[in-house]
Tab-separated table of C-alpha atoms in Angstrom:
chain	number	residue	atom	x	y	z
A	664	MET	CA	-1.937	11.429	-13.581
A	665	SER	CA	-2.982	10.745	-9.925
A	666	GLN	CA	-5.166	13.690	-8.331
A	667	PHE	CA	-2.260	12.904	-5.497
A	668	SER	CA	0.505	15.659	-5.677
A	669	VAL	CA	3.528	15.216	-3.729
A	670	GLY	CA	3.480	16.905	-0.463
A	671	ALA	CA	5.653	17.406	2.481
A	672	LYS	CA	6.922	14.401	4.058
A	673	PRO	CA	6.042	13.392	7.393
A	674	SER	CA	8.414	12.906	10.379
A	675	ARG	CA	5.961	9.950	11.022
A	676	HIS	CA	4.353	7.780	8.584
A	677	GLU	CA	3.167	3.851	7.813
A	678	GLY	CA	5.588	2.465	5.114
A	679	ASP	CA	2.899	2.207	2.522
A	680	LEU	CA	2.666	5.918	2.045
A	681	VAL	CA	5.890	6.555	1.597
A	682	ARG	CA	6.027	4.628	-1.644
A	683	TRP	CA	3.293	6.688	-3.519
A	684	PRO	CA	2.167	10.723	-4.145
A	685	TYR	CA	-0.231	11.775	-1.429
A	686	PRO	CA	-1.871	15.733	-1.492
A	687	LYS	CA	-0.328	18.423	-0.059
A	688	TRP	CA	-1.839	20.243	3.028
A	689	PRO	CA	-3.754	23.087	1.577
A	690	ALA	CA	-2.225	26.226	1.066
A	691	GLY	CA	-3.627	29.012	3.768
A	692	LYS	CA	-5.483	26.344	5.597
A	693	GLU	CA	-5.426	26.338	9.450
A	694	LEU	CA	-3.323	23.863	11.271
A	695	PRO	CA	-5.017	21.926	13.693
A	696	GLU	CA	-3.724	22.981	17.472
A	697	LEU	CA	-2.956	19.285	18.648
A	698	ASN	CA	-1.681	16.649	16.980
A	699	GLU	CA	-3.051	12.746	17.596
A	700	ASP	CA	-1.491	12.452	20.788
A	701	GLY	CA	-3.768	15.246	22.005
A	702	GLU	CA	-0.311	17.278	22.179
A	703	PRO	CA	0.344	21.060	20.546
A	704	PHE	CA	0.786	19.802	16.805
A	705	ASN	CA	4.131	20.700	15.638
A	706	PRO	CA	4.033	20.970	11.463
A	707	HIS	CA	7.769	19.862	11.325
A	708	LYS	CA	7.368	16.414	13.230
A	709	ASP	CA	3.860	15.701	13.210
A	710	THR	CA	1.697	13.708	10.794
A	711	TYR	CA	-1.081	16.091	9.142
A	712	PRO	CA	-4.267	15.176	9.603
A	713	HIS	CA	-5.221	13.927	6.372
A	714	LEU	CA	-2.516	11.664	6.297
A	715	LEU	CA	-3.565	9.797	9.457
A	716	LEU	CA	-4.687	6.235	8.940
A	717	VAL	CA	-8.983	6.286	9.783
A	718	PRO	CA	-10.747	3.153	10.662
A	719	PHE	CA	-13.377	2.776	8.333
A	720	GLY	CA	-16.091	-0.210	8.540
A	721	PRO	CA	-17.348	-2.409	9.394
A	722	LEU	CA	-16.364	-2.519	5.486
A	723	PRO	CA	-19.613	-5.154	3.943
A	724	LEU	CA	-18.014	-7.169	1.020
A	725	MET	CA	-18.964	-10.024	-0.874
A	726	PRO	CA	-17.198	-13.477	0.322
A	727	VAL	CA	-15.633	-13.476	-3.007
A	728	HIS	CA	-14.249	-10.032	-2.730
A	729	LEU	CA	-12.977	-11.191	0.826
A	730	SER	CA	-11.380	-13.997	-0.195
A	731	TRP	CA	-9.412	-12.479	-3.143
A	732	LEU	CA	-8.157	-9.622	-0.392
A	733	GLN	CA	-7.696	-12.118	2.299
A	734	ARG	CA	-5.279	-14.127	-1.128
A	735	MET	CA	-3.499	-11.274	-2.236
A	736	THR	CA	-2.325	-10.102	1.458
A	737	GLU	CA	-1.336	-13.936	2.014
A	738	ALA	CA	0.968	-13.771	-1.420
A	739	TRP	CA	2.421	-10.441	-1.796
A	740	GLY	CA	2.993	-10.152	1.359
A	741	PHE	CA	1.002	-7.136	2.949
A	742	GLU	CA	0.521	-6.878	6.488
A	743	ASP	CA	-3.145	-7.345	6.509
A	744	VAL	CA	-6.401	-6.649	4.482
A	745	SER	CA	-6.110	-3.174	5.399
A	746	GLU	CA	-2.556	-2.618	3.465
A	747	THR	CA	-3.879	-4.589	0.712
A	748	LEU	CA	-7.107	-2.685	0.442
A	749	ARG	CA	-5.095	0.641	0.840
A	750	HIS	CA	-2.986	-0.024	-2.148
A	751	VAL	CA	-5.908	-1.432	-4.386
A	752	VAL	CA	-7.066	2.480	-3.805
A	753	PHE	CA	-3.474	3.792	-4.428
A	754	VAL	CA	-3.409	2.062	-8.016
A	755	ALA	CA	-6.582	2.646	-8.663
A	756	ASN	CA	-5.813	6.486	-7.965
A	757	SER	CA	-3.113	6.394	-10.173
A	758	GLU	CA	-4.833	4.891	-13.266
A	759	PRO	CA	-5.630	7.149	-16.242
A	760	ASN	CA	-8.915	8.908	-16.153
A	761	ASN	CA	-9.861	6.555	-19.175
A	762	ASN	CA	-9.446	3.844	-16.780
A	763	LYS	CA	-10.829	5.539	-13.914
A	764	ARG	CA	-14.384	5.896	-16.011
A	765	LEU	CA	-14.178	2.354	-16.815
A	766	ILE	CA	-13.639	0.891	-13.836
A	767	PHE	CA	-16.276	3.557	-11.934
A	768	ARG	CA	-18.896	4.059	-14.732
A	769	ILE	CA	-19.133	0.536	-16.192
A	770	LYS	CA	-22.137	-1.460	-14.463
A	771	ARG	CA	-20.272	-5.098	-14.585
A	772	CYS	CA	-23.761	-6.700	-12.567
A	773	LEU	CA	-21.169	-9.114	-11.121
A	774	HIS	CA	-23.687	-9.606	-7.777
A	775	CYS	CA	-27.091	-8.426	-9.143
A	776	HIS	CA	-29.682	-8.949	-6.405
A	777	VAL	CA	-32.533	-8.948	-8.878
A	778	GLY	CA	-34.186	-12.521	-8.170
A	779	ALA	CA	-32.211	-12.981	-5.854
A	780	ARG	CA	-33.150	-14.979	-2.501
A	781	ALA	CA	-32.617	-12.587	0.280
A	782	ASP	CA	-29.490	-14.699	1.642
A	783	GLN	CA	-28.163	-15.470	-1.538
A	784	HIS	CA	-25.787	-12.277	-1.343
A	785	LYS	CA	-24.981	-12.267	1.753
A	786	LYS	CA	-21.913	-9.792	2.985
A	787	VAL	CA	-18.702	-10.155	5.026
A	788	THR	CA	-16.418	-8.160	6.791
A	789	PRO	CA	-12.974	-8.103	7.425
A	790	ASP	CA	-11.489	-9.164	10.689
A	791	GLY	CA	-10.390	-6.251	13.135
A	792	GLU	CA	-10.307	-2.718	12.180
A	793	THR	CA	-10.299	-1.534	8.345
A	794	LYS	CA	-7.854	1.665	8.171
A	795	LEU	CA	-7.628	3.761	5.147
A	796	TYR	CA	-5.643	7.410	4.705
A	797	LYS	CA	-8.067	9.900	5.620
A	798	PHE	CA	-7.160	11.486	1.907
A	799	GLN	CA	-7.779	7.922	0.793
A	800	LEU	CA	-11.249	7.828	2.637
A	801	ASP	CA	-12.174	11.210	1.247
A	802	TRP	CA	-11.394	10.328	-2.703
A	803	LEU	CA	-13.678	7.555	-2.403
A	804	ARG	CA	-16.288	9.608	-0.804
A	805	THR	CA	-15.748	11.826	-3.952
A	806	VAL	CA	-15.875	9.251	-6.507
A	807	THR	CA	-18.569	7.846	-4.910
A	808	SER	CA	-20.955	11.566	-4.980
A	809	LYS	CA	-19.760	11.854	-8.500
A	810	CYS	CA	-20.547	8.721	-10.267
A	811	GLU	CA	-23.556	8.268	-8.075
A	812	ILE	CA	-22.795	4.908	-6.355
A	813	LYS	CA	-24.996	4.145	-3.954
A	814	SER	CA	-22.728	4.136	-1.283
A	815	VAL	CA	-18.830	4.264	-0.208
A	816	ASP	CA	-18.665	0.506	0.194
A	817	LYS	CA	-19.874	-0.239	-2.621
A	818	THR	CA	-17.488	1.992	-4.472
A	819	VAL	CA	-14.672	-0.603	-2.721
A	820	ARG	CA	-16.415	-3.647	-4.072
A	821	ILE	CA	-16.506	-1.944	-7.510
A	822	LEU	CA	-12.859	-1.790	-7.373
A	823	CYS	CA	-12.804	-5.126	-5.896
A	824	ASP	CA	-15.033	-6.525	-8.887
A	825	TYR	CA	-12.817	-4.309	-11.416
A	826	TYR	CA	-9.364	-5.599	-10.831
A	827	MET	CA	-10.498	-9.626	-9.663
A	828	SER	CA	-11.793	-9.248	-13.137
A	829	ARG	CA	-8.811	-7.866	-15.071
A	830	ILE	CA	-6.803	-10.753	-13.872
A	831	LYS	CA	-9.367	-12.976	-15.023
A	832	ALA	CA	-10.017	-11.351	-18.302
A	833	ALA	CA	-6.496	-11.921	-18.986
A	834	ASP	CA	-6.143	-15.706	-18.191
A	835	ILE	CA	-8.948	-15.912	-20.672
A	836	GLU	CA	-7.308	-14.377	-23.266
A	837	ALA	CA	-4.081	-15.483	-22.586
A	838	ALA	CA	-5.849	-19.098	-23.256
A	839	LYS	CA	-7.335	-18.194	-26.498
A	840	ALA	CA	-3.737	-16.839	-27.619
A	841	THR	CA	-1.821	-20.375	-26.591
A	842	SER	CA	-5.082	-22.152	-28.498
A	843	LYS	CA	-4.103	-19.231	-31.502
A	844	ALA	CA	-7.719	-18.712	-31.838
A	845	THR	CA	-7.331	-14.960	-31.111
A	846	THR	CA	-5.118	-12.563	-29.530
A	847	GLY	CA	-7.625	-9.396	-29.577
A	848	GLY	CA	-8.764	-7.976	-26.238
A	849	GLY	CA	-6.083	-9.083	-24.061
A	850	GLU	CA	-3.205	-6.912	-22.407
A	851	VAL	CA	0.176	-7.060	-24.249
A	852	ALA	CA	3.549	-7.290	-22.636
A	853	GLU	CA	6.599	-5.838	-23.960
A	854	GLY	CA	7.708	-8.594	-26.281
A	855	GLY	CA	3.997	-9.033	-27.895
A	856	GLU	CA	2.792	-11.939	-25.704
A	857	VAL	CA	-0.359	-11.644	-24.474
A	858	LYS	CA	-0.140	-11.227	-20.464
A	859	THR	CA	-1.620	-14.320	-17.860
A	860	GLY	CA	-3.376	-13.624	-15.291
A	861	ALA	CA	-0.684	-14.078	-12.680
A	862	GLN	CA	1.738	-11.713	-14.392
A	863	VAL	CA	-1.306	-8.986	-14.327
A	864	GLU	CA	-1.516	-9.769	-10.855
A	865	GLU	CA	1.919	-9.393	-9.691
A	866	GLU	CA	1.856	-6.626	-12.027
A	867	VAL	CA	-0.996	-4.476	-9.917
A	868	PHE	CA	0.291	-5.877	-6.468
A	869	THR	CA	3.723	-4.917	-6.905
A	870	MET	CA	3.006	-1.514	-8.200
A	871	ASN	CA	5.667	1.149	-5.940
A	872	ARG	CA	7.022	-1.761	-4.407
A	873	ASP	CA	10.401	-2.056	-6.062
A	874	HIS	CA	12.383	-1.764	-2.651
A	875	ASP	CA	9.530	-3.548	-0.413
A	876	SER	CA	11.666	-6.850	0.436
A	877	ARG	CA	8.040	-8.497	1.055
A	878	VAL	CA	8.066	-8.279	-2.990
A	879	LYS	CA	11.494	-10.328	-3.525
A	880	VAL	CA	10.153	-13.391	-0.781
A	881	ALA	CA	7.215	-13.559	-2.585
A	882	ARG	CA	8.409	-13.822	-5.832
A	883	LEU	CA	10.403	-16.416	-4.381
A	884	LYS	CA	7.057	-18.435	-3.374
A	885	VAL	CA	5.634	-18.369	-6.739
A	886	ALA	CA	9.237	-19.625	-7.697
A	887	GLY	CA	8.320	-22.763	-4.982
A	888	LEU	CA	9.660	-21.537	-1.576
A	889	ALA	CA	6.521	-22.153	-0.645
A	890	THR	CA	7.231	-23.221	3.159
A	891	GLU	CA	8.557	-21.280	6.093
A	892	GLU	CA	12.112	-22.251	6.337
A	893	ASP	CA	11.818	-21.826	2.282
A	894	GLN	CA	10.740	-18.118	2.919
A	895	ASP	CA	13.529	-17.997	5.542
A	896	LYS	CA	16.103	-19.269	3.511
A	897	ALA	CA	15.658	-17.303	0.299
A	898	VAL	CA	16.109	-14.113	2.641
A	899	GLN	CA	19.686	-15.639	2.832
A	900	ILE	CA	19.538	-16.103	0.065
A	901	LEU	CA	18.899	-12.625	-1.317
A	902	SER	CA	21.367	-11.415	1.342
A	903	ASP	CA	24.188	-13.886	0.391
A	904	ASP	CA	23.562	-12.093	-3.691
A	905	ILE	CA	23.825	-8.807	-2.490
A	906	GLN	CA	27.008	-9.615	-0.651
A	907	ALA	CA	28.304	-10.993	-4.167
A	908	LEU	CA	27.858	-8.044	-5.872
A	909	PRO	CA	31.444	-6.675	-6.540
A	910	SER	CA	29.646	-2.798	-6.034
A	911	ALA	CA	28.030	-4.473	-2.561
A	912	CYS	CA	29.179	-2.970	0.853
A	913	THR	CA	31.421	-4.743	3.534
A	914	PRO	CA	29.590	-5.029	6.669
A	915	ASP	CA	32.238	-2.671	8.223
A	916	GLU	CA	31.294	-0.510	5.484
A	917	THR	CA	28.157	-0.456	6.373
A	918	LEU	CA	28.021	0.344	9.936
A	919	ALA	CA	30.730	2.981	8.877
A	920	ALA	CA	27.879	4.797	6.735
A	921	ILE	CA	25.453	4.557	9.325
A	922	ARG	CA	27.784	6.317	11.875
A	923	LYS	CA	28.056	8.928	9.556
A	924	CYS	CA	24.353	9.765	8.450
A	925	GLN	CA	22.986	12.387	10.560
A	926	VAL	CA	19.650	11.798	9.031
A	927	GLY	CA	18.530	8.394	10.652
A	928	ARG	CA	20.786	9.423	13.951
A	929	GLY	CA	16.964	8.839	16.319
A	930	SER	CA	16.787	4.802	14.575
A	931	ALA	CA	17.902	2.308	16.485
A	932	SER	CA	20.390	1.596	13.012
A	933	PHE	CA	22.333	4.428	14.313
A	934	ALA	CA	22.291	3.607	17.862
A	935	GLU	CA	23.471	0.123	17.302
A	936	ALA	CA	26.360	1.077	14.674
A	937	ASN	CA	27.826	2.760	17.475
A	938	LEU	CA	27.176	0.169	20.273
A	939	GLU	CA	25.514	2.647	21.966
A	940	THR	CA	23.876	1.181	25.293
A	941	PRO	CA	19.878	2.601	25.511
A	942	GLU	CA	20.829	4.911	28.920
A	943	GLU	CA	23.519	6.122	25.987
A	944	THR	CA	21.104	6.587	23.214
A	945	LYS	CA	18.619	8.414	25.522
A	946	LYS	CA	20.600	11.013	26.403
A	947	ARG	CA	22.349	11.125	23.461
A	948	ARG	CA	18.598	11.997	21.527
A	949	GLU	CA	17.790	14.305	24.747
A	950	LYS	CA	21.282	16.843	23.761
A	951	GLU	CA	20.050	16.238	19.847
A	952	GLU	CA	16.411	17.140	20.377
A	953	GLU	CA	17.188	20.008	22.675
A	954	LEU	CA	19.353	21.705	20.035
A	955	GLU	CA	16.621	20.872	17.103
A	956	ASN	CA	14.252	22.900	18.410
A	957	THR	CA	16.231	25.921	19.958
């Protein structure tokens, strides 16, 4: 079980946060006076402090770590390296306790500095600002302290090493199984065959992303739709397939459902379904918010 437990969802949050459990605001802890915009904190609308994205860096990584994160970002449709790293932290925290001990307690020595030249293990930093959720950073700090790791930066590098090694090890074991040398030690799929590195990579980077359309496009890219034109075509194929389903809503039925929706009244889709002008939407929302706040 993850140490993160599901809490009351804030009204404003990043897309990746809705896919994972996250910690509740501690019972009895005093609420903040101001929100991130410096306005009075509204517990029904504002994001709680521990769910905010906070800058984390500069983050020194080995070149192989940064290259791997960049490749995974491109391959699996993440917005940037920050989102990819947040996903890796979420996945690591969802691991069983035995796996967590394997990740953080085992010394892999993949980048040992003993006997190395001063510039042999020169580190690099990602472009732009790296951001994690405040509760993720707190968890990394706790792991760093409990496992007596030198720094939070090193804990992040350990995470990268673990999942990179796990993917590579799967390829090695799959190759052995193919040559009939041995099938021991590999990760086993449902059918009994040893998983390849590509399969393990897909499992890791698509975890809890069943409803993320970027994953569907990424899988089609793996199948051969690699150009931008093909990606656009892939999205159209998905749309056509959905419309072809016997249970699929017609466009008119979809619009009617949006118009009836009470939860998404503040969304652009709701305004478009009702053919509102921006001025009409603004007036409607002002009345609705006035009613909500009474």
